[in-house]
CSV table of C-alpha atoms in Angstrom, one decimal:
chain,number,residue,atom,x,y,z
Z,1,MET,CA,45.1,12.0,-20.5
Z,2,ASP,CA,47.0,9.0,-21.9
Z,3,SER,CA,50.8,8.9,-21.8
Z,4,PHE,CA,52.9,9.5,-24.8
Z,5,ALA,CA,54.0,5.8,-24.8
Z,6,GLU,CA,50.4,4.6,-24.9
Z,7,LEU,CA,49.3,7.0,-27.6
Z,8,ARG,CA,52.4,6.1,-29.6
Z,9,ARG,CA,51.6,2.4,-29.2
Z,10,ARG,CA,48.0,2.8,-30.4
Z,11,HIS,CA,49.1,5.0,-33.3
Z,12,ILE,CA,51.6,2.5,-34.6
Z,13,ALA,CA,49.0,-0.3,-34.2
Z,14,ASP,CA,46.7,1.8,-36.5
Z,15,VAL,CA,49.5,2.3,-38.9
Z,16,GLN,CA,50.2,-1.4,-39.2
Z,17,ARG,CA,46.5,-2.2,-39.5
Z,18,PHE,CA,46.2,0.1,-42.5
Z,19,THR,CA,49.3,-1.3,-44.3
Z,20,PRO,CA,47.5,-4.1,-46.3
Z,21,THR,CA,45.2,-1.4,-47.8
Z,22,ALA,CA,48.1,1.0,-48.5
Z,23,VAL,CA,50.1,-1.7,-50.2
Z,24,ALA,CA,47.1,-2.9,-52.3
Z,25,GLN,CA,46.4,0.7,-53.5
Z,26,LEU,CA,49.8,0.6,-55.3
Z,27,ASP,CA,48.1,-1.7,-57.9
Z,28,TRP,CA,45.4,0.8,-58.8
Z,29,THR,CA,45.0,2.0,-62.4
Z,30,ARG,CA,45.3,5.6,-63.4
Z,31,ASP,CA,41.5,5.8,-63.6
Z,32,GLN,CA,41.2,4.4,-60.1
Z,33,VAL,CA,43.7,6.9,-58.7
Z,34,ARG,CA,41.9,9.9,-60.3
Z,35,ALA,CA,38.5,8.7,-59.2
Z,36,HIS,CA,39.8,8.4,-55.7
Z,37,GLN,CA,41.4,11.8,-55.9
Z,38,THR,CA,38.1,13.4,-57.1
Z,39,GLN,CA,36.1,11.8,-54.3
Z,40,ARG,CA,38.6,12.8,-51.6
Z,41,LEU,CA,39.0,16.4,-53.0
Z,42,ARG,CA,35.3,16.9,-52.7
Z,43,GLN,CA,35.3,15.7,-49.1
Z,44,VAL,CA,38.4,17.9,-48.2
Z,45,VAL,CA,36.9,21.0,-49.8
Z,46,ALA,CA,33.5,20.5,-48.2
Z,47,HIS,CA,35.0,20.0,-44.7
Z,48,ALA,CA,37.2,23.0,-45.1
Z,49,GLN,CA,34.3,25.2,-46.3
Z,50,GLN,CA,32.3,24.2,-43.2
Z,51,HIS,CA,34.9,24.2,-40.5
Z,52,SER,CA,37.7,26.6,-41.6
Z,53,PRO,CA,36.9,30.4,-41.7
Z,54,PHE,CA,40.0,30.9,-43.9
Z,55,HIS,CA,38.9,28.3,-46.5
Z,56,ALA,CA,35.2,29.2,-46.2
Z,57,GLU,CA,36.0,32.5,-47.8
Z,58,ARG,CA,38.8,31.2,-50.1
Z,59,LEU,CA,36.8,28.3,-51.5
Z,60,ALA,CA,33.3,30.0,-51.4
Z,61,HIS,CA,33.1,29.9,-55.2
Z,62,LEU,CA,33.2,26.1,-55.4
Z,63,GLU,CA,30.4,23.6,-55.2
Z,64,ALA,CA,32.1,20.8,-53.4
Z,65,THR,CA,29.7,18.0,-54.4
Z,66,GLY,CA,30.4,18.5,-58.1
Z,67,LEU,CA,34.1,19.5,-57.9
Z,68,GLU,CA,36.4,18.0,-60.6
Z,69,LEU,CA,40.2,17.8,-60.7
Z,70,ASP,CA,40.2,20.2,-63.6
Z,71,ASP,CA,38.6,22.9,-61.3
Z,72,LEU,CA,41.7,23.1,-59.1
Z,73,PRO,CA,43.3,26.0,-61.1
Z,74,THR,CA,40.3,28.2,-60.0
Z,75,ILE,CA,41.7,28.0,-56.5
Z,76,PRO,CA,44.4,30.5,-55.6
Z,77,PRO,CA,47.6,29.0,-54.2
Z,78,MET,CA,48.3,29.2,-50.5
Z,79,THR,CA,51.8,29.8,-49.0
Z,80,LYS,CA,53.6,29.2,-45.7
Z,81,ALA,CA,53.2,32.9,-45.0
Z,82,ASP,CA,49.4,32.5,-45.5
Z,83,VAL,CA,49.5,29.6,-43.0
Z,84,MET,CA,51.4,31.6,-40.4
Z,85,THR,CA,49.3,34.7,-40.9
Z,86,HIS,CA,45.9,33.0,-40.8
Z,87,TRP,CA,46.8,29.9,-38.7
Z,88,ASP,CA,43.8,30.1,-36.2
Z,89,GLN,CA,41.4,30.6,-39.1
Z,90,ILE,CA,42.8,27.7,-41.2
Z,91,VAL,CA,42.6,24.9,-38.6
Z,92,THR,CA,39.2,23.2,-38.3
Z,93,ASP,CA,39.3,22.4,-34.5
Z,94,PRO,CA,38.2,25.5,-32.5
Z,95,GLN,CA,40.3,24.2,-29.5
Z,96,LEU,CA,43.4,25.0,-31.5
Z,97,HIS,CA,45.3,28.3,-31.4
Z,98,LEU,CA,48.7,29.1,-32.7
Z,99,GLU,CA,50.0,30.5,-29.5
Z,100,GLY,CA,49.0,27.4,-27.6
Z,101,VAL,CA,50.7,25.1,-30.0
Z,102,ILE,CA,53.8,27.3,-29.9
Z,103,ASP,CA,53.8,27.1,-26.1
Z,104,HIS,CA,53.5,23.3,-26.4
Z,105,LEU,CA,56.5,23.1,-28.8
Z,106,ASP,CA,58.5,25.5,-26.7
Z,107,GLY,CA,57.9,23.3,-23.7
Z,108,LEU,CA,59.0,20.2,-25.6
Z,109,HIS,CA,62.1,22.0,-26.9
Z,110,ALA,CA,63.1,23.2,-23.5
Z,111,GLY,CA,62.5,19.7,-21.9
Z,112,GLU,CA,59.8,21.1,-19.6
Z,113,HIS,CA,57.4,18.2,-20.6
Z,114,GLN,CA,57.5,15.0,-22.8
Z,115,ASP,CA,53.9,15.1,-24.0
Z,116,TYR,CA,54.6,14.9,-27.7
Z,117,TYR,CA,50.9,14.6,-28.7
Z,118,TYR,CA,48.9,17.8,-28.4
Z,119,LEU,CA,45.4,17.4,-27.0
Z,120,ASP,CA,46.0,13.6,-27.2
Z,121,LYS,CA,45.4,13.5,-30.9
Z,122,TYR,CA,47.6,15.9,-32.9
Z,123,TYR,CA,51.2,16.0,-33.6
Z,124,ALA,CA,52.7,19.5,-34.0
Z,125,ALA,CA,56.0,20.4,-35.6
Z,126,ALA,CA,57.8,23.7,-36.3
Z,127,THR,CA,60.1,23.9,-39.3
Z,128,GLY,CA,62.2,26.4,-41.0
Z,129,GLY,CA,63.2,24.0,-43.7
Z,130,THR,CA,65.7,25.1,-46.3
Z,131,SER,CA,63.7,28.3,-46.9
Z,132,GLY,CA,64.5,29.6,-43.4
Z,133,GLN,CA,60.9,30.8,-42.9
Z,134,ARG,CA,59.4,29.3,-39.8
Z,135,GLY,CA,56.2,27.4,-40.1
Z,136,VAL,CA,54.0,25.5,-37.5
Z,137,PHE,CA,52.0,22.6,-38.9
Z,138,LEU,CA,49.7,19.9,-37.4
Z,139,TRP,CA,49.3,16.3,-38.4
Z,140,ASP,CA,46.1,14.6,-37.1
Z,141,TRP,CA,45.9,10.9,-36.5
Z,142,GLU,CA,44.9,10.0,-40.1
Z,143,THR,CA,47.7,12.0,-41.6
Z,144,PHE,CA,50.3,10.1,-39.6
Z,145,VAL,CA,48.8,6.7,-40.4
Z,146,ALA,CA,48.9,7.5,-44.2
Z,147,THR,CA,52.3,9.1,-44.1
Z,148,ALA,CA,54.0,6.2,-42.3
Z,149,ASN,CA,52.6,3.8,-44.8
Z,150,VAL,CA,53.7,5.9,-47.8
Z,151,THR,CA,57.2,5.9,-46.2
Z,152,TYR,CA,57.6,2.1,-46.1
Z,153,ARG,CA,54.9,0.4,-48.1
Z,154,MET,CA,57.3,-0.2,-51.1
Z,155,GLU,CA,59.6,-2.0,-48.6
Z,156,VAL,CA,56.7,-4.1,-47.3
Z,157,ARG,CA,55.6,-5.1,-50.7
Z,158,ASP,CA,59.2,-6.2,-51.6
Z,159,ASP,CA,59.4,-8.1,-48.3
Z,160,GLN,CA,56.3,-10.0,-49.3
Z,161,LEU,CA,58.0,-11.2,-52.5
Z,162,ARG,CA,61.4,-11.7,-50.9
Z,163,PRO,CA,61.1,-12.2,-47.1
Z,164,PRO,CA,64.1,-11.0,-45.2
Z,165,THR,CA,66.4,-13.4,-43.4
Z,166,GLY,CA,68.4,-13.0,-40.3
Z,167,PRO,CA,67.8,-10.3,-37.6
Z,168,ARG,CA,65.6,-7.4,-38.6
Z,169,ARG,CA,67.3,-4.3,-37.5
Z,170,THR,CA,66.8,-0.8,-39.0
Z,171,ALA,CA,69.0,2.1,-38.1
Z,172,VAL,CA,67.3,5.5,-38.5
Z,173,ILE,CA,69.2,8.7,-38.6
Z,174,CYS,CA,66.9,11.7,-38.1
Z,175,ALA,CA,66.3,14.7,-35.8
Z,176,GLY,CA,67.2,14.0,-32.2
Z,177,SER,CA,63.9,15.3,-30.8
Z,178,PHE,CA,60.2,14.6,-31.5
Z,179,VAL,CA,59.9,18.4,-32.1
Z,180,HIS,CA,60.9,17.6,-35.7
Z,181,ALA,CA,58.6,15.3,-37.7
Z,182,SER,CA,61.5,13.0,-38.8
Z,183,ARG,CA,61.8,11.7,-35.3
Z,184,LEU,CA,58.2,10.7,-35.1
Z,185,LEU,CA,57.9,9.3,-38.6
Z,186,PHE,CA,61.0,7.4,-39.7
Z,187,PRO,CA,61.4,5.1,-36.7
Z,188,THR,CA,57.8,3.9,-37.3
Z,189,MET,CA,58.1,0.4,-38.8
Z,190,LEU,CA,55.3,-1.3,-40.6
Z,191,ASP,CA,56.8,-4.7,-39.7
Z,192,PRO,CA,56.1,-5.4,-36.0
Z,193,GLN,CA,59.0,-7.8,-35.9
Z,194,ARG,CA,61.6,-5.1,-36.9
Z,195,ASP,CA,63.8,-3.6,-34.2
Z,196,VAL,CA,64.8,0.1,-34.6
Z,197,MET,CA,67.8,2.1,-33.4
Z,198,VAL,CA,67.6,5.9,-33.6
Z,199,LEU,CA,70.6,8.1,-34.1
Z,200,SER,CA,70.5,11.9,-34.0
Z,201,ALA,CA,71.6,13.6,-37.2
Z,202,GLY,CA,73.9,15.8,-35.1
Z,203,THR,CA,75.9,12.8,-33.9
Z,204,PRO,CA,79.6,13.1,-35.0
Z,205,ILE,CA,80.3,10.7,-37.8
Z,206,ARG,CA,83.0,8.9,-35.8
Z,207,ASP,CA,80.5,8.1,-33.0
Z,208,MET,CA,77.8,7.2,-35.5
Z,209,VAL,CA,80.0,4.7,-37.2
Z,210,GLN,CA,80.9,3.0,-33.9
Z,211,GLN,CA,77.2,2.7,-32.9
Z,212,LEU,CA,76.3,1.3,-36.3
Z,213,ASN,CA,79.1,-1.2,-36.1
Z,214,ASP,CA,77.8,-2.4,-32.7
Z,215,TYR,CA,74.2,-2.6,-33.9
Z,216,GLN,CA,74.8,-4.3,-37.3
Z,217,PRO,CA,71.6,-3.1,-39.0
Z,218,ASP,CA,70.3,-4.8,-42.2
Z,219,ARG,CA,68.5,-1.6,-43.2
Z,220,LEU,CA,69.6,2.1,-43.1
Z,221,VAL,CA,67.3,5.1,-43.2
Z,222,GLY,CA,68.6,8.7,-43.0
Z,223,TYR,CA,69.2,12.1,-44.5
Z,224,ALA,CA,70.8,11.8,-48.0
Z,225,SER,CA,73.9,13.7,-47.1
Z,226,ILE,CA,74.6,11.6,-44.0
Z,227,VAL,CA,74.0,8.3,-45.9
Z,228,GLU,CA,76.6,9.6,-48.4
Z,229,GLU,CA,79.0,10.2,-45.6
Z,230,LEU,CA,78.4,6.7,-44.3
Z,231,CYS,CA,79.0,5.2,-47.7
Z,232,ALA,CA,82.4,6.9,-47.7
Z,233,GLU,CA,83.1,5.5,-44.3
Z,234,ALA,CA,82.3,2.0,-45.5
Z,235,LEU,CA,84.5,2.4,-48.6
Z,236,ASP,CA,87.4,3.6,-46.3
Z,237,GLY,CA,86.9,0.5,-44.2
Z,238,ARG,CA,85.7,2.1,-41.0
Z,239,LEU,CA,82.0,1.3,-41.3
Z,240,LYS,CA,81.6,-2.5,-41.2
Z,241,ILE,CA,77.9,-3.2,-41.7
Z,242,SER,CA,76.0,-5.1,-44.5
Z,243,PRO,CA,72.7,-3.3,-45.2
Z,244,GLN,CA,70.3,-4.9,-47.5
Z,245,ARG,CA,68.2,-1.8,-48.1
Z,246,ILE,CA,68.9,1.9,-47.8
Z,247,LEU,CA,66.2,4.7,-47.7
Z,248,THR,CA,67.2,8.4,-48.0
Z,249,ASN,CA,65.0,11.4,-47.2
Z,250,SER,CA,64.9,15.1,-46.5
Z,251,GLU,CA,67.6,16.2,-49.0
Z,252,PRO,CA,68.4,15.7,-52.7
Z,253,LEU,CA,70.2,12.4,-53.3
Z,254,LEU,CA,73.3,12.9,-55.5
Z,255,PRO,CA,74.2,10.3,-58.1
Z,256,GLU,CA,77.6,10.0,-56.5
Z,257,ALA,CA,75.9,8.6,-53.3
Z,258,ARG,CA,74.1,5.9,-55.3
Z,259,GLN,CA,77.4,4.9,-56.9
Z,260,MET,CA,79.2,4.7,-53.6
Z,261,ALA,CA,76.4,2.5,-52.1
Z,262,LEU,CA,76.8,0.2,-55.1
Z,263,GLU,CA,80.5,0.0,-54.6
Z,264,ALA,CA,80.3,-0.4,-50.8
Z,265,TRP,CA,77.4,-2.9,-50.5
Z,266,GLY,CA,76.2,-3.8,-54.0
Z,267,ILE,CA,72.8,-2.2,-53.5
Z,268,ASN,CA,71.1,1.0,-54.9
Z,269,ILE,CA,69.5,3.6,-52.6
Z,270,HIS,CA,65.8,4.0,-52.4
Z,271,ASN,CA,65.1,7.8,-52.4
Z,272,SER,CA,62.1,9.6,-51.1
Z,273,TRP,CA,60.6,13.1,-51.0
Z,274,GLY,CA,58.4,15.0,-48.6
Z,275,SER,CA,58.2,17.8,-46.0
Z,276,VAL,CA,56.8,18.5,-42.6
Z,277,GLU,CA,53.8,20.3,-44.2
Z,278,ILE,CA,52.6,17.3,-46.3
Z,279,GLY,CA,54.5,14.3,-44.8
Z,280,LEU,CA,56.4,11.9,-46.9
Z,281,ALA,CA,54.9,12.2,-50.4
Z,282,ALA,CA,56.9,9.9,-52.7
Z,283,ALA,CA,59.1,6.8,-52.4
Z,284,GLU,CA,61.3,4.9,-54.7
Z,285,GLY,CA,60.5,1.3,-55.6
Z,286,GLU,CA,62.5,-1.6,-56.9
Z,287,SER,CA,62.9,-0.3,-60.5
Z,288,PHE,CA,64.9,2.7,-59.3
Z,289,SER,CA,63.2,4.7,-62.1
Z,290,GLY,CA,62.0,7.5,-59.9
Z,291,SER,CA,60.0,8.1,-56.7
Z,292,THR,CA,56.3,7.1,-57.0
Z,293,LEU,CA,54.1,10.0,-55.8
Z,294,ALA,CA,51.5,9.0,-53.2
Z,295,GLU,CA,48.7,10.3,-55.4
Z,296,ASP,CA,46.1,8.3,-53.3
Z,297,PHE,CA,46.9,10.7,-50.5
Z,298,LEU,CA,47.9,13.9,-52.3
Z,299,ILE,CA,47.3,15.9,-55.5
Z,300,VAL,CA,50.6,17.3,-56.9
Z,301,GLU,CA,50.6,20.0,-59.6
Z,302,PRO,CA,53.9,20.9,-61.2
Z,303,VAL,CA,53.8,24.6,-62.3
Z,304,ASP,CA,55.9,27.4,-63.6
Z,305,ALA,CA,56.7,30.7,-61.8
Z,306,ASP,CA,53.2,32.0,-62.6
Z,307,HIS,CA,51.5,28.9,-61.2
Z,308,ARG,CA,50.7,27.6,-64.8
Z,309,PRO,CA,50.9,23.8,-65.4
Z,310,VAL,CA,54.1,22.5,-67.0
Z,311,ALA,CA,54.3,19.5,-69.2
Z,312,ASP,CA,55.6,16.1,-68.2
Z,313,ASN,CA,59.4,15.8,-68.3
Z,314,THR,CA,59.7,19.6,-67.9
Z,315,GLN,CA,61.4,21.3,-64.9
Z,316,ALA,CA,58.7,22.8,-62.7
Z,317,ASP,CA,59.5,26.1,-60.9
Z,318,HIS,CA,57.6,24.7,-57.9
Z,319,VAL,CA,54.6,22.5,-57.1
Z,320,LEU,CA,51.2,23.0,-55.6
Z,321,VAL,CA,50.1,20.2,-53.2
Z,322,THR,CA,46.6,19.4,-52.0
Z,323,LYS,CA,46.4,17.0,-49.0
Z,324,LEU,CA,43.7,14.3,-49.4
Z,325,VAL,CA,44.1,12.9,-45.8
Z,326,GLY,CA,43.7,14.6,-42.5
Z,327,THR,CA,41.1,17.3,-41.7
Z,328,VAL,CA,42.6,19.5,-39.0
Z,329,MET,CA,44.8,21.7,-41.2
Z,330,PRO,CA,43.5,21.7,-44.8
Z,331,LEU,CA,46.2,22.4,-47.4
Z,332,VAL,CA,44.6,23.1,-50.7
Z,333,ARG,CA,47.1,24.0,-53.5
Z,334,TYR,CA,49.9,24.7,-51.0
Z,335,VAL,CA,53.0,26.1,-52.5
Z,336,MET,CA,56.2,24.0,-52.1
Z,337,THR,CA,59.3,25.5,-53.6
Z,338,ASP,CA,60.9,22.2,-54.6
Z,339,THR,CA,61.8,22.1,-58.3
Z,340,LEU,CA,60.7,18.7,-59.7
Z,341,ILE,CA,60.4,16.9,-63.0
Z,342,LEU,CA,57.4,14.5,-63.1
Z,343,ASP,CA,56.8,11.7,-65.5
Z,344,ASP,CA,53.4,10.0,-66.1
Z,345,GLY,CA,54.8,7.3,-68.4
Z,346,PRO,CA,54.7,3.6,-67.6
Z,347,ASN,CA,55.6,3.1,-63.9
Z,348,PRO,CA,56.8,-0.4,-63.2
Z,349,ASP,CA,56.5,0.2,-59.4
Z,350,ALA,CA,52.8,1.4,-59.4
Z,351,PRO,CA,51.0,1.5,-62.8
Z,352,GLY,CA,48.5,4.3,-61.9
Z,353,TYR,CA,50.9,6.7,-60.3
Z,354,ARG,CA,53.3,9.4,-61.7
Z,355,ARG,CA,56.9,9.5,-60.6
Z,356,ILE,CA,59.4,12.2,-59.6
Z,357,VAL,CA,62.4,11.6,-61.9
Z,358,ASP,CA,64.4,14.5,-60.7
Z,359,ILE,CA,64.5,16.7,-57.6
Z,360,GLN,CA,66.6,19.9,-57.7
Z,361,GLY,CA,65.4,21.8,-54.6
Z,362,ARG,CA,66.0,21.8,-50.9
Z,363,SER,CA,69.7,21.2,-51.1
Z,364,ASP,CA,71.4,21.7,-47.8
Z,365,ALA,CA,75.1,21.7,-47.4
Z,366,TRP,CA,77.4,20.4,-44.7
Z,367,PHE,CA,79.7,22.9,-42.9
Z,368,LYS,CA,83.2,21.6,-42.8
Z,369,TYR,CA,85.7,22.9,-40.2
Z,370,ALA,CA,89.4,22.4,-39.3
Z,371,GLY,CA,90.2,19.1,-37.8
Z,372,ALA,CA,87.9,17.2,-40.1
Z,373,VAL,CA,84.8,18.4,-38.2
Z,374,LYS,CA,81.6,18.3,-40.3
Z,375,ILE,CA,78.4,19.8,-39.1
Z,376,HIS,CA,75.0,18.9,-40.6
Z,377,PRO,CA,72.4,21.7,-41.2
Z,378,MET,CA,70.0,19.9,-38.8
Z,379,VAL,CA,72.2,21.0,-35.9
Z,380,PHE,CA,71.3,24.7,-36.8
Z,381,ARG,CA,67.7,24.0,-37.8
Z,382,SER,CA,67.0,22.2,-34.5
Z,383,VAL,CA,67.7,25.4,-32.6
Z,384,LEU,CA,66.7,28.2,-35.0
Z,385,GLY,CA,63.6,26.6,-36.4
Z,386,GLN,CA,62.1,26.2,-32.9
Z,387,ASP,CA,62.6,29.7,-31.7
Z,388,ARG,CA,59.2,31.4,-31.6
Z,389,HIS,CA,60.8,34.9,-32.2
Z,390,ILE,CA,62.6,33.9,-35.4
Z,391,SER,CA,60.5,33.9,-38.5
Z,392,GLU,CA,63.3,33.6,-41.1
Z,393,TYR,CA,67.0,33.1,-41.0
Z,394,GLN,CA,70.2,32.5,-43.0
Z,395,VAL,CA,73.2,30.7,-41.5
Z,396,GLN,CA,76.6,31.8,-43.0
Z,397,GLN,CA,79.6,29.7,-42.1
Z,398,THR,CA,82.7,31.4,-40.6
Z,399,GLU,CA,86.1,30.0,-39.9
Z,400,ARG,CA,85.3,29.1,-36.3
Z,401,GLY,CA,81.5,29.0,-36.3
Z,402,ALA,CA,78.6,30.8,-38.0
Z,403,ARG,CA,77.0,34.2,-38.5
Z,404,VAL,CA,73.2,34.0,-38.4
Z,405,LEU,CA,71.1,36.7,-40.0
Z,406,ALA,CA,67.6,36.5,-38.5
Z,407,ILE,CA,64.3,38.3,-39.1
Z,408,THR,CA,62.7,38.4,-35.7
Z,409,HIS,CA,59.6,39.6,-33.9
Z,410,GLY,CA,58.6,40.3,-30.4
Z,411,GLU,CA,61.2,40.7,-27.6
Z,412,PHE,CA,64.1,38.7,-29.0
Z,413,ASP,CA,67.1,38.0,-26.9
Z,414,PRO,CA,69.9,36.3,-28.9
Z,415,ALA,CA,71.8,35.1,-25.8
Z,416,ALA,CA,69.6,31.9,-25.5
Z,417,PRO,CA,69.8,30.7,-29.1
Z,418,VAL,CA,73.5,31.6,-29.2
Z,419,ALA,CA,74.2,29.4,-26.2
Z,420,ALA,CA,71.9,26.6,-27.5
Z,421,LEU,CA,73.8,26.6,-30.8
Z,422,GLN,CA,77.2,26.5,-29.1
Z,423,GLN,CA,76.1,23.6,-27.0
Z,424,ALA,CA,74.6,21.7,-30.0
Z,425,LEU,CA,77.7,22.4,-32.1
Z,426,ALA,CA,80.0,21.2,-29.2
Z,427,GLU,CA,78.0,17.9,-29.0
Z,428,ALA,CA,78.4,17.5,-32.8
Z,429,GLY,CA,82.2,18.0,-32.5
Z,430,LEU,CA,82.9,21.7,-32.9
Z,431,GLN,CA,84.2,23.0,-29.6
Z,432,GLY,CA,84.2,26.7,-28.7
Z,433,ALA,CA,82.1,27.7,-31.7
Z,434,GLU,CA,81.9,31.5,-32.3
Z,435,ILE,CA,78.3,32.3,-33.0
Z,436,SER,CA,76.7,35.6,-33.7
Z,437,ILE,CA,73.0,36.4,-34.4
Z,438,GLU,CA,72.2,39.6,-36.1
Z,439,CYS,CA,68.6,40.9,-36.4
Z,440,VAL,CA,67.9,42.2,-39.9
Z,441,THR,CA,64.8,43.3,-41.8
Z,442,GLN,CA,65.7,41.4,-45.1
Z,443,LEU,CA,67.7,38.4,-46.0
Z,444,PRO,CA,70.0,38.2,-49.0
Z,445,ARG,CA,68.4,36.3,-51.9
Z,446,HIS,CA,69.6,35.1,-55.3
Z,447,PRO,CA,69.6,38.0,-57.7
Z,448,GLU,CA,68.0,36.0,-60.5
Z,449,THR,CA,65.7,33.5,-58.9
Z,450,ASN,CA,64.9,35.5,-55.7
Z,451,LYS,CA,65.3,32.3,-53.7
Z,452,LEU,CA,66.9,32.2,-50.3
Z,453,LYS,CA,69.8,29.9,-49.5
Z,454,CYS,CA,69.4,29.1,-45.9
Z,455,PHE,CA,72.8,27.6,-45.3
Z,456,VAL,CA,75.9,29.2,-46.9
Z,457,PRO,CA,79.1,27.2,-46.4
Z,458,LEU,CA,82.5,28.8,-46.8
Z,459,PRO,CA,83.9,28.7,-50.4
Z,460,GLY,CA,85.8,25.5,-51.0
């Protein structure tokens, strides 16, 4: 068995070898994109029919060799609940079983081992996301290679036109553990000459500012809410860096953050969109006219509440995503609850690709406590999202901590996650946090939309 370091080195080398192809594909026409999607869709469906019992039944009505993009609406959507219920029947490698992968993740989370690759070729991640429903997903080798290139290929293309000068240092703010996909993905640079410093999203802002001041990065990558905080620190004179490029991810980017970056450093922010399930799926180019969808690696269908297509420049209730790379966990018309607006008009960053011009979903909120203590939702997600006995949760802020409502299964003991949350919160700056976890059978949802807000801050 190869070490994690050796597998990681080989994986990054494959990522960088694929970069010229990934960048060149940005110049495809719309016809080229759709032809490629059609070819890949046929391959994905054929493989799923042959190797996934779940998809063999679900896709039995399709003839893969003659499949067209217009045939997609004949396929019923699949949800995170479907994945978790039928996990062993969805994956295409008979060596894989959900319980084994969960044991692997539990060992990582507890620090019992450091083997971040599963069976030397898969990356596993558990996520509760903003929905609060736990999911366990796998990326195979190809998925990571494609996703890393989607993340940074716009940056690489711009560097080819305007080569960077001075030290090449990127500061990445993400999850503190490889158990979460952001830790594996965002520190992966396509430029082999670029140095990387990784900061946990749970780091107190004061400490983060000091480390960034010492490192002096020319590029900054991080959760949108944290980047906004750092912009405020720069405007207040405490953060003294001069980034030439900023990439945000994982959360909606507010217009105020863009304005603050322009005021602080004279640059706009490159936003992106994605998830653990599908990887990073869209990235913003130099026109700042929206995030270009990686339609060479994904098919994205914006739909209404009844899964019917919505017109361009219309708010979608959610999107259905089909992965065109990776074979281990086929996701065909997978439901993502992000509410997007897509535009297929002229795209100056990539002529054959549609853009996301507005993202309304997945909006997490900071918890703010007395003494100017701010806690990012990742501090809670890193504990609750990894507990195998918690399937869904809602975190409600209290004056001195949080009340967690959790739908659990099996023999759940709240003592361990309570202690883990108290420790994580103390490390993030909230000492002596009062935490309670209550087991419930149903979580409160919005009375009109029926959506769950996973993190509920105190009013005001």
